[in-house]
mmCIF file of C-alpha atoms in Angstrom:
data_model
loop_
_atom_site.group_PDB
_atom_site.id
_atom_site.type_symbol
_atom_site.label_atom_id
_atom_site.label_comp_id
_atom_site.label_asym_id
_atom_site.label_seq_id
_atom_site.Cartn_x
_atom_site.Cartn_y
_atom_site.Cartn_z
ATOM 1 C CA UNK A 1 0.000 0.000 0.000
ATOM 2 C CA UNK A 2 1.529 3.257 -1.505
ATOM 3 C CA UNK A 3 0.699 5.853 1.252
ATOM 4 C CA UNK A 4 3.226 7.730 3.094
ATOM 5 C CA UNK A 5 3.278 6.304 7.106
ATOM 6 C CA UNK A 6 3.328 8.399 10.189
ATOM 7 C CA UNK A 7 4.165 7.123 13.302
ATOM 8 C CA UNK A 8 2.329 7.053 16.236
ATOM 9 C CA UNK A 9 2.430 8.254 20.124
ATOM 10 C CA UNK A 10 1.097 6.338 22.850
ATOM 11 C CA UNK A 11 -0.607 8.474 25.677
ATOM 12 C CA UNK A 12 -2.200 6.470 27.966
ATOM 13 C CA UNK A 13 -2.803 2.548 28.445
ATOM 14 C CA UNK A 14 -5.607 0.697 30.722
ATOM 15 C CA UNK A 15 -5.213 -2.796 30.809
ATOM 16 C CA UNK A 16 -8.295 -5.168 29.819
ATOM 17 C CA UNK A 17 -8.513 -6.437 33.436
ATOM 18 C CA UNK A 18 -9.707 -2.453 34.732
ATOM 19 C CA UNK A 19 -12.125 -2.754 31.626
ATOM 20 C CA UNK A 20 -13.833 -6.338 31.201
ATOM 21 C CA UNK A 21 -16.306 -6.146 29.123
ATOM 22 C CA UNK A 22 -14.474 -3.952 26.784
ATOM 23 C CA UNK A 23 -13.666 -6.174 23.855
ATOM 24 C CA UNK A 24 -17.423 -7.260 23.302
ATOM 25 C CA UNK A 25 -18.435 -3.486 24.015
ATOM 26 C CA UNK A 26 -17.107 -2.123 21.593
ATOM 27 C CA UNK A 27 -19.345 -4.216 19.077
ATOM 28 C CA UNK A 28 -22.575 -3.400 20.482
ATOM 29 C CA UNK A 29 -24.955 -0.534 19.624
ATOM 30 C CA UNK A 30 -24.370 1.452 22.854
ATOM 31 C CA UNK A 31 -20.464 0.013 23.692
ATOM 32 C CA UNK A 32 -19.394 3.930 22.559
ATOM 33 C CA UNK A 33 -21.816 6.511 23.028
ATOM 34 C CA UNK A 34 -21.209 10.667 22.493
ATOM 35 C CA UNK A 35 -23.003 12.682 25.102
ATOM 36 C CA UNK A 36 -23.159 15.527 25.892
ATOM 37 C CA UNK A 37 -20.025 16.623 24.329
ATOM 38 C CA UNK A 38 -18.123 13.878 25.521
ATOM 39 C CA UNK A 39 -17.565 10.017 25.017
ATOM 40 C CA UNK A 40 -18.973 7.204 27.136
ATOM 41 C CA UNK A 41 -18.342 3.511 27.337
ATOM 42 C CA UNK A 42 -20.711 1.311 28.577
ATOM 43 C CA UNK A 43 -19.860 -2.319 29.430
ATOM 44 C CA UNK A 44 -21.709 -5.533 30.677
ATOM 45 C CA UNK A 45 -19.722 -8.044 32.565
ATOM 46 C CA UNK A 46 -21.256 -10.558 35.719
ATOM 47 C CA UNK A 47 -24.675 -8.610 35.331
ATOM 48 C CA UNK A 48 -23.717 -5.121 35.952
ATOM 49 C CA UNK A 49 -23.723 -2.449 33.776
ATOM 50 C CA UNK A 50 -20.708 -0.230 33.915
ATOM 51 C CA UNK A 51 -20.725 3.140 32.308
ATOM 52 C CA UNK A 52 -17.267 5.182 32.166
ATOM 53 C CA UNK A 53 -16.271 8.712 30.343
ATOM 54 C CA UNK A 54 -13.207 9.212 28.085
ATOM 55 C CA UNK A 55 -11.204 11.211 30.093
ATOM 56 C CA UNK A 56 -10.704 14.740 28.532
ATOM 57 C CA UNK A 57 -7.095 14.670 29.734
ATOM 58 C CA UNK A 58 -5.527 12.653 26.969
ATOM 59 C CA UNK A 59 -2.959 11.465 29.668
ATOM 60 C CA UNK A 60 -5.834 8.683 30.299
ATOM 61 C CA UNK A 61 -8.190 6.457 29.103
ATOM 62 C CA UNK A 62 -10.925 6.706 31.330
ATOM 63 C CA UNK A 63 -12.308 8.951 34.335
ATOM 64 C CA UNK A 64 -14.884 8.116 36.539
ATOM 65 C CA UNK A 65 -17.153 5.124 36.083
ATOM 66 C CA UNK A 66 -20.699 4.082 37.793
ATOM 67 C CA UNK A 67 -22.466 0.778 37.631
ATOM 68 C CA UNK A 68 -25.738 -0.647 37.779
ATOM 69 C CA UNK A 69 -27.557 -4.256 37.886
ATOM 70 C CA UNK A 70 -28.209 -5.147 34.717
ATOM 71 C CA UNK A 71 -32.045 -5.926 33.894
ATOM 72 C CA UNK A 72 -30.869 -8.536 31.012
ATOM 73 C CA UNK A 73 -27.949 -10.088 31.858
ATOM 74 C CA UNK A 74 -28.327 -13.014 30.083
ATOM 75 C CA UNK A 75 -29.245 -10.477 26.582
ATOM 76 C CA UNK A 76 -26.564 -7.912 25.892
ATOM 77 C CA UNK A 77 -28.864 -7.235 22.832
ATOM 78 C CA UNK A 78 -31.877 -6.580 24.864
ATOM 79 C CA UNK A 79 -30.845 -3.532 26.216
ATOM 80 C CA UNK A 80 -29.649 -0.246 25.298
ATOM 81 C CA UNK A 81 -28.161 2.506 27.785
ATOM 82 C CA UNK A 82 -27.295 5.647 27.604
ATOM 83 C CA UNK A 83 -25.924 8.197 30.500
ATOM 84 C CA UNK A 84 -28.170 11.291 31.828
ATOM 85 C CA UNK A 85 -27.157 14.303 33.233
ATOM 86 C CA UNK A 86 -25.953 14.301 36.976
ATOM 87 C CA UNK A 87 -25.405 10.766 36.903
ATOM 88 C CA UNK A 88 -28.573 9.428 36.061
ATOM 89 C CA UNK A 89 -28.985 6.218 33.117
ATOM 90 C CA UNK A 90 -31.434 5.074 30.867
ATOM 91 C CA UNK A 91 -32.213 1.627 29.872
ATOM 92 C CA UNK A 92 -34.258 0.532 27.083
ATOM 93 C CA UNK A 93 -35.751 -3.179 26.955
ATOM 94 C CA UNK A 94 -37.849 -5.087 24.694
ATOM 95 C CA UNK A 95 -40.754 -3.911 26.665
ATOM 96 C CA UNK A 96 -40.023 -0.828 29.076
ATOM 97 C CA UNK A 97 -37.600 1.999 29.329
ATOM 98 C CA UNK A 98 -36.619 2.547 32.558
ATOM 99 C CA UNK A 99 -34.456 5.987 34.075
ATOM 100 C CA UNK A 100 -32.528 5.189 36.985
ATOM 101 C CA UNK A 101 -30.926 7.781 39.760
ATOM 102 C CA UNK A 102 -26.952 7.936 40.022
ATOM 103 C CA UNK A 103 -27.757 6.171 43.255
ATOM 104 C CA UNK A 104 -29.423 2.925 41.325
ATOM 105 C CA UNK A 105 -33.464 3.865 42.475
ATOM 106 C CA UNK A 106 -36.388 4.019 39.430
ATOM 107 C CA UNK A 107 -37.069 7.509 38.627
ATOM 108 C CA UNK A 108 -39.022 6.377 36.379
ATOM 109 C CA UNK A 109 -40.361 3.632 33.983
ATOM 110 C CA UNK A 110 -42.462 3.271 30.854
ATOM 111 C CA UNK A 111 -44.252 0.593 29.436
ATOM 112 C CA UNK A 112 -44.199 0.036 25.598
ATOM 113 C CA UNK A 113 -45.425 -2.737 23.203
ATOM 114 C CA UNK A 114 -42.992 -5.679 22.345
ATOM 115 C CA UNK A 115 -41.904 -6.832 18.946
ATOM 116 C CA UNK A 116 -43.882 -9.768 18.533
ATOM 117 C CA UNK A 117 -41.627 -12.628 16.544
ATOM 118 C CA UNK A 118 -38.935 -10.562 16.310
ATOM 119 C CA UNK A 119 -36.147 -11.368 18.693
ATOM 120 C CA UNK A 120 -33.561 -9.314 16.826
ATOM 121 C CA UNK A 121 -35.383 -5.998 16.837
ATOM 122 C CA UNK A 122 -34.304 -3.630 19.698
ATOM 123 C CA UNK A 123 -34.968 0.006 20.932
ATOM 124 C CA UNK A 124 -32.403 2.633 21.882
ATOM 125 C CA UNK A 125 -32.520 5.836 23.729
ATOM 126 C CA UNK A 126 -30.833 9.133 24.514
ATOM 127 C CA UNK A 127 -31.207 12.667 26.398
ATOM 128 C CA UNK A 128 -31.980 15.385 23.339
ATOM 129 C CA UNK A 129 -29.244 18.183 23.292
ATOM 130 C CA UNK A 130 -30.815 20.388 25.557
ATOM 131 C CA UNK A 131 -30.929 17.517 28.299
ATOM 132 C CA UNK A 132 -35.330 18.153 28.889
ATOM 133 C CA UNK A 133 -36.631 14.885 27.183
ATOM 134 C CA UNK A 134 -35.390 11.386 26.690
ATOM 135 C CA UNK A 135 -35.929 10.464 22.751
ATOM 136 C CA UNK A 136 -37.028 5.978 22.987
ATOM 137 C CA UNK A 137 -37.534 4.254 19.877
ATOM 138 C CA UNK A 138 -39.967 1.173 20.733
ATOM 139 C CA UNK A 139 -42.285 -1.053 19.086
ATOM 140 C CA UNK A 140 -45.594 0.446 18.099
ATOM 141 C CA UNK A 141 -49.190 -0.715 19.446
ATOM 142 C CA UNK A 142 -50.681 -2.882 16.902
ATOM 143 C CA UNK A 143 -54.115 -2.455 15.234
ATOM 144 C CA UNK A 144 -56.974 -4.366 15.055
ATOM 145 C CA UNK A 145 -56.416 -7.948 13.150
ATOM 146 C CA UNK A 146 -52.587 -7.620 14.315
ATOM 147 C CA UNK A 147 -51.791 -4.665 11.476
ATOM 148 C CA UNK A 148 -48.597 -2.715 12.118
ATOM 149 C CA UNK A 149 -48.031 0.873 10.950
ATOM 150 C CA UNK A 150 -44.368 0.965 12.265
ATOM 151 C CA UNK A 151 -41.717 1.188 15.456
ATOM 152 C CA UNK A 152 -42.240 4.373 17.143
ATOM 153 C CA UNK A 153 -40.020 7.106 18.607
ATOM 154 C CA UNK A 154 -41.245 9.147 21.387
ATOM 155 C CA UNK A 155 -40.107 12.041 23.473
ATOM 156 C CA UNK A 156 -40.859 11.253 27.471
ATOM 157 C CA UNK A 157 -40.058 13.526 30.257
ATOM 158 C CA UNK A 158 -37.050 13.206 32.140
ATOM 159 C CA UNK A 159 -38.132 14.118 34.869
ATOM 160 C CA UNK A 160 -41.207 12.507 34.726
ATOM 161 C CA UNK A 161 -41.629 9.550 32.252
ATOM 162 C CA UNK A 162 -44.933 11.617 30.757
ATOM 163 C CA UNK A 163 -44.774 10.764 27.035
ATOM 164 C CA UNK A 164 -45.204 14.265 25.229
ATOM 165 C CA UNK A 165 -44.513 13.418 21.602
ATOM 166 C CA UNK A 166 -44.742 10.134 19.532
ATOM 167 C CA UNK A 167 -43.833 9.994 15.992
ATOM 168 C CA UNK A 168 -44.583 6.206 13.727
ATOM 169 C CA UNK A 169 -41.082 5.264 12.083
ATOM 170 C CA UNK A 170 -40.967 4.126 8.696
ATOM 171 C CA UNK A 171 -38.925 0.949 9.998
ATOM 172 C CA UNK A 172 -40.242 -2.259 10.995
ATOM 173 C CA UNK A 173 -38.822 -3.956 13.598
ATOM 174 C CA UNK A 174 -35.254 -3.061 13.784
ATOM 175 C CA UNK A 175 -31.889 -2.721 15.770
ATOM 176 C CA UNK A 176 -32.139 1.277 16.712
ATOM 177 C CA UNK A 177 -29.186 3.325 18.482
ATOM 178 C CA UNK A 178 -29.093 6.977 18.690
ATOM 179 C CA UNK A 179 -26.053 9.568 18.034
ATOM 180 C CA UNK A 180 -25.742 12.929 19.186
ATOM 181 C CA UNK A 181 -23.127 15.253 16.801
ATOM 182 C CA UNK A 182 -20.261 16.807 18.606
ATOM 183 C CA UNK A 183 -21.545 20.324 17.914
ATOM 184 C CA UNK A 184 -24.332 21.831 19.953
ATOM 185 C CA UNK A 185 -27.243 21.000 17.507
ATOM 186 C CA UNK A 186 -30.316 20.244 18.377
ATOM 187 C CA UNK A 187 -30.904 17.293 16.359
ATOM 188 C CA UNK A 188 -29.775 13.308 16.997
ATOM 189 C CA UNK A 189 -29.244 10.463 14.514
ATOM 190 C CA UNK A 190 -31.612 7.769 14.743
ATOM 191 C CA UNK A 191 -30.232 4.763 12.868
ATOM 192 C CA UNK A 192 -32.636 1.663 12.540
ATOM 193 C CA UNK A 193 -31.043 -1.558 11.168
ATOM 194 C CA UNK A 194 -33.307 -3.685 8.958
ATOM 195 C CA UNK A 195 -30.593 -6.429 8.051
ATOM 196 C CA UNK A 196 -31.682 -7.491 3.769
ATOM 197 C CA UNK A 197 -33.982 -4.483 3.827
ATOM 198 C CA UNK A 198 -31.360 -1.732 4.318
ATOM 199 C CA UNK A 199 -30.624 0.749 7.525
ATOM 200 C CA UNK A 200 -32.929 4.344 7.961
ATOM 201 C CA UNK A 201 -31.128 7.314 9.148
ATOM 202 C CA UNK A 202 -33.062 9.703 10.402
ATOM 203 C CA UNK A 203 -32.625 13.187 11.991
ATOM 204 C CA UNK A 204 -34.930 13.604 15.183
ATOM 205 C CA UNK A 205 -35.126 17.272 16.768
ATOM 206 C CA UNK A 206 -37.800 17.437 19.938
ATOM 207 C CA UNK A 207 -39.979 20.835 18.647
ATOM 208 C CA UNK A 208 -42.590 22.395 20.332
ATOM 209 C CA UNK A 209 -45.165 20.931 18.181
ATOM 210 C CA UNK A 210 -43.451 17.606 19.090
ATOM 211 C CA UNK A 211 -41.586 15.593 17.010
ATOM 212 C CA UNK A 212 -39.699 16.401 13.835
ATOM 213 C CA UNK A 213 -37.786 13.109 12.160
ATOM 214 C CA UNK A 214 -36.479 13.575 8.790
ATOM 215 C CA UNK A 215 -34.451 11.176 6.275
ATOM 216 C CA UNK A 216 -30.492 11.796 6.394
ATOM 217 C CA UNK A 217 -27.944 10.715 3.602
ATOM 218 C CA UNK A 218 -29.235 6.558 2.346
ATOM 219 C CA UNK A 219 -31.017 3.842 3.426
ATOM 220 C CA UNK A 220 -28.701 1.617 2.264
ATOM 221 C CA UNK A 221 -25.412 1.489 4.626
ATOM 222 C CA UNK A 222 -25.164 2.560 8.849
ATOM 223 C CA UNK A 223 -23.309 5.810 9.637
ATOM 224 C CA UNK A 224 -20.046 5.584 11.665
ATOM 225 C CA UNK A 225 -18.706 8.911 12.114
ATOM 226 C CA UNK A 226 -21.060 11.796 12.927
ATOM 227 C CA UNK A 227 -19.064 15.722 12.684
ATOM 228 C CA UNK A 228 -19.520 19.128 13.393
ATOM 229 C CA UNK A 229 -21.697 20.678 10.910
ATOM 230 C CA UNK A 230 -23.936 17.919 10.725
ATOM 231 C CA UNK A 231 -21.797 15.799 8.186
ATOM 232 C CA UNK A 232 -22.537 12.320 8.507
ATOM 233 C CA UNK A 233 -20.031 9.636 7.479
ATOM 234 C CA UNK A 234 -21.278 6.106 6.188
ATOM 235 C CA UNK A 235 -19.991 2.912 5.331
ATOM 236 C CA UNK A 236 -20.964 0.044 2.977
ATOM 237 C CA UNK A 237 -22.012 -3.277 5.263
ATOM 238 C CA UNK A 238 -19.560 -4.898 2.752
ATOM 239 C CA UNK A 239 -16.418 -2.243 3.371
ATOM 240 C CA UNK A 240 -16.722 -1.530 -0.767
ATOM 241 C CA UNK A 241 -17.379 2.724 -0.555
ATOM 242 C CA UNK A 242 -17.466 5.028 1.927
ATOM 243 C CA UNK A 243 -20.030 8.011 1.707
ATOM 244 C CA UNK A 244 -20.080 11.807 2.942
ATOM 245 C CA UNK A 245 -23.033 13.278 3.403
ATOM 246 C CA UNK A 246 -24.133 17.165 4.311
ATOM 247 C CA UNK A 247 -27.098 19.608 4.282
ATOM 248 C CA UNK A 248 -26.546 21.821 1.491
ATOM 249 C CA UNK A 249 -23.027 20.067 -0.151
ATOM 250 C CA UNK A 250 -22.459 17.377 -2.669
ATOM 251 C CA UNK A 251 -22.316 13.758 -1.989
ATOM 252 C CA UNK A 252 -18.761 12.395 -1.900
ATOM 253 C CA UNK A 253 -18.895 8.633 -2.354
ATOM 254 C CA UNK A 254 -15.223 6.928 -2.936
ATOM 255 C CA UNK A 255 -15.068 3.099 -3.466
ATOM 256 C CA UNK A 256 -12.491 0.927 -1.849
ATOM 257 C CA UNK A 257 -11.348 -0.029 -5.314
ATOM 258 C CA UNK A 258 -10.195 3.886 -6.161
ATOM 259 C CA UNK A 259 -7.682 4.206 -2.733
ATOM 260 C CA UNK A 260 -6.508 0.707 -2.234
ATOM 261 C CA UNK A 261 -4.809 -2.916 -3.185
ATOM 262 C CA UNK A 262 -7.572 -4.834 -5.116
ATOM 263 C CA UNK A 263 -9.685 -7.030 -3.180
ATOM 264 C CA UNK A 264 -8.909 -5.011 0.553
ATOM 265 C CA UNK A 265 -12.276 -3.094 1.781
ATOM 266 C CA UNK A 266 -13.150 -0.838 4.480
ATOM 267 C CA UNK A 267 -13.533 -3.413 8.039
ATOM 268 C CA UNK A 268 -15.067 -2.164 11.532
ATOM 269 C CA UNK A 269 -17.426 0.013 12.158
ATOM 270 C CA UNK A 270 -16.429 2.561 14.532
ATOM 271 C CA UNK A 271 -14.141 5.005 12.115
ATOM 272 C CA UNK A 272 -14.762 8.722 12.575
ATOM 273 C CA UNK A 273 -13.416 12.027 12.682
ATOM 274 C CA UNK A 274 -9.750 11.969 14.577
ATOM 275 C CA UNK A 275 -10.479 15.732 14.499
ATOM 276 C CA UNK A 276 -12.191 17.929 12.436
ATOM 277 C CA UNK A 277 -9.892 17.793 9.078
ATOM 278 C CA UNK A 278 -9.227 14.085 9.379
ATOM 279 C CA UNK A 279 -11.180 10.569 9.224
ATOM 280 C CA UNK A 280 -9.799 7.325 10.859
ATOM 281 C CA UNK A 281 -10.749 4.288 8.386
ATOM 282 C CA UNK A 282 -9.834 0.499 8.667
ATOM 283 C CA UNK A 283 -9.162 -1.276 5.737
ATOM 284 C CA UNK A 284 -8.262 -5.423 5.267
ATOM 285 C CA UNK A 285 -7.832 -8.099 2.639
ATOM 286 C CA UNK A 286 -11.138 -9.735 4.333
ATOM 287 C CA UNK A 287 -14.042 -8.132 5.804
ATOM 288 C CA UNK A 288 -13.439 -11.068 9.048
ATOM 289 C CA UNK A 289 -10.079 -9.785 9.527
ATOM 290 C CA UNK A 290 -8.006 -9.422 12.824
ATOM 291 C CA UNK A 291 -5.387 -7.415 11.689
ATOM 292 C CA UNK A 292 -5.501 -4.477 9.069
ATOM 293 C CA UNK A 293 -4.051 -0.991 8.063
ATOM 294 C CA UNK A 294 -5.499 2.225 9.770
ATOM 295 C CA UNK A 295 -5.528 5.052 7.091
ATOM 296 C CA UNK A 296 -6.154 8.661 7.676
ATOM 297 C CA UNK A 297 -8.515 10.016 5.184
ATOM 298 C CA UNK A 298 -8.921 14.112 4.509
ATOM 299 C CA UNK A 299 -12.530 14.699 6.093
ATOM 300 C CA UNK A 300 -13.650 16.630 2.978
ATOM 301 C CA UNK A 301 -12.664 14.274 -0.078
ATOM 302 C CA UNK A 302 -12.267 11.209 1.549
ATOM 303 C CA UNK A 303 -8.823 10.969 0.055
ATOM 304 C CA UNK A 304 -5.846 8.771 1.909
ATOM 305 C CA UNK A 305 -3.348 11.450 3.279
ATOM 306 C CA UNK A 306 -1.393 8.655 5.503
ATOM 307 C CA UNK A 307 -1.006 5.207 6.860
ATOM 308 C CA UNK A 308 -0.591 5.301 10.261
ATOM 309 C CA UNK A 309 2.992 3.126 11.904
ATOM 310 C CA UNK A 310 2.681 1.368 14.767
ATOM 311 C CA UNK A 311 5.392 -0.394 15.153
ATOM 312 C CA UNK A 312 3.257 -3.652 13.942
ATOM 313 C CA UNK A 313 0.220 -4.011 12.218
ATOM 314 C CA UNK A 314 -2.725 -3.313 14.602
ATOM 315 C CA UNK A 315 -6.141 -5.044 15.247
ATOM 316 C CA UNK A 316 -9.326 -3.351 13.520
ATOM 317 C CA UNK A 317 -11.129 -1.974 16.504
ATOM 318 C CA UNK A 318 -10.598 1.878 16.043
ATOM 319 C CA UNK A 319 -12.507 4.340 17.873
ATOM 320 C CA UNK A 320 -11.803 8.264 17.056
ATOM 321 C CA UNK A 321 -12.626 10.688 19.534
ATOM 322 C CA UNK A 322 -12.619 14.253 17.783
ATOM 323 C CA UNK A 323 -9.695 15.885 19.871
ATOM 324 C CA UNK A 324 -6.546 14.686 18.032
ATOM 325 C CA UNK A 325 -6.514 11.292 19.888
ATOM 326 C CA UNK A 326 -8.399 7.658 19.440
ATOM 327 C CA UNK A 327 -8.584 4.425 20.987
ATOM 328 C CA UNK A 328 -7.325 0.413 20.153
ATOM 329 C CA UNK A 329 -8.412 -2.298 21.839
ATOM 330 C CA UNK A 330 -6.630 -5.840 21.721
ATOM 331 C CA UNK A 331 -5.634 -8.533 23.785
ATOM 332 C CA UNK A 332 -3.242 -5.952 26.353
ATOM 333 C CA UNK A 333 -5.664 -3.343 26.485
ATOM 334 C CA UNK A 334 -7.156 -0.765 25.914
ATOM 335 C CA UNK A 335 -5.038 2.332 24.181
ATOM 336 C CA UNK A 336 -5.036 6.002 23.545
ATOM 337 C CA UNK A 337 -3.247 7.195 20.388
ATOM 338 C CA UNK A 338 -2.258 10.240 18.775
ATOM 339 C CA UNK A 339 0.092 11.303 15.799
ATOM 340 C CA UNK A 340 3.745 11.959 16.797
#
């Protein structure tokens, strides 16, 4: 592979023993979530739920955690969490989302529909920007002879639970997680994963009239780097393109085949913006690799601009964190990274 290679710093280390849990994390839905201007990850291990920020001091990996029981143990897919402000969390299951106090108590909990004969659907939730509402997508009431119109998303109270806005989802049935951007805008990516029939992105702002959900970039591949400005950054299930999306700019698509070695694709799915001129991609010879080649990619074209030099060639898990730095994670841990 032709690109010029840039070494790499290490910053900080924390070995997998601090973080178990970690490795599977990092492939769930919720593993990394941005809040409130900063990054969260949220583990499972023994039946507790740990939640931990990404330290701001890029000395470290992580600053304080919190746990809490965890109301599927046995089902890391059942759930979906998502940290509240002053320490609160939010759990969605297959049939109630539940806020709980820093301290572990029920604030609150609501009571949805279930999917009926469809164990692989699951909701998501998240606090809107402004930190008044919690934004659930669930399964939708069905009608009289069993008819569906759709999964549901619907704006509830923090403080309360008190639903005050529902809107019906175009999706059926799917995996849902929710993304805020790492500006302050109002809206938050809902992504809902269909498997054969495609992923919906949609753009959910809480309004006073209630809910306004719009369509963002395809339908066709899940978004896995959200920037400032509202670009969205998505990637083909089968690593051949990656698409860049933006309110009022062109499309920039760029297949795998244009930037690298015939037959290697774009692997993982948690590249993003290393800051805000640069993307952090994985690419491999097979989609199931172990190993592969971490590029940096100019934000705006999508064009290689280095290969980054480890030392060794580095496992696939990636996870960019917008301030210069990102993450690994293999068998010694859990690393922080930036460009020397």
């Amino acid at each position: 592979m032709n690109h010029p290679r840039v070494p790499v710093r290490l910053l900080a280390q924390e070995p997998l023993a601090s973080l178990p849990g970690i490795t599977e994390a990092l492939g769930n839905m919720d593993g990394l979530l941005l809040r409130a201007g900063g990054h969260w990850l949220v583990t499972r291990h023994e039946g507790t739920i740990t939640v931990g920020r990404v330290d701001a001091d890029p000395s470290r990996v992580r600053t304080d955690r919190s746990t809490w029981p965890d109301p599927a143990p046995d089902d890391a897919s059942g759930t979906y969490c998502s940290p509240l402000p002053e320490g609160a969390l939010a759990v969605s299951g297959r049939e109630s989302v539940t806020v709980y106090e820093a301290d572990g108590t029920v604030r609150w909990e609501h009571r949805h529909e279930g999917w009926r004969h469809s164990p692989e659907a699951s909701g998501a939730c998240a606090p809107d920007p402004a930190g008044r509402v919690l934004l659930a997508a669930m399964a939708g009431p069905h009608g009289p002879g069993g008819s569906y119109a759709g999964d549901i998303c619907r704006a509830l109270d923090l403080a309360t639970g008190e639903v005050l806005a529902e809107h019906v989802l175009s999706s059926f049935s799917a995996m849902y997680a929710f993304e805020h951007f790492p500006d302050a805008r109002p809206e938050v990516l809902l992504t809902a994963s269909m498997g054969q029939d495609g992923t919906h992105c949609l753009l959910v702002t809480r309004t006073v009239a209630g809910l306004d959900v719009r369509a963002a970039g395809t339908s066709v591949e899940p978004h896995v780097g959200l920037g400032a400005g509202g670009v969205l950054i998505g990637q083909d299930v089968g690593g051949g393109y990656l698409c860049r999306t933006q309110d009022g700019a062109d499309d920039v698509l760029v297949e795998s085949g244009e930037i690298l070695p015939e037959g290697w694709g774009f692997v993982g799915y948690t590249p993003g913006f290393v800051d805000d001129g640069r993307l952090l991609v994985v690419v491999a010879e097979e989609p199931w690799a172990e190993e592969g080649v971490h590029l940096l990619l100019d934000a705006c074209t999508l064009m290689p601009l280095a290969a980054l030099d480890y030392g060794r060639r580095p496992g696939v898990t990636v996870v960019p964190l917008g301030d210069g730095t990102w993450l690994t994670c293999d068998a010694e841990g859990v690393r922080r990274w930036t460009t020397a």
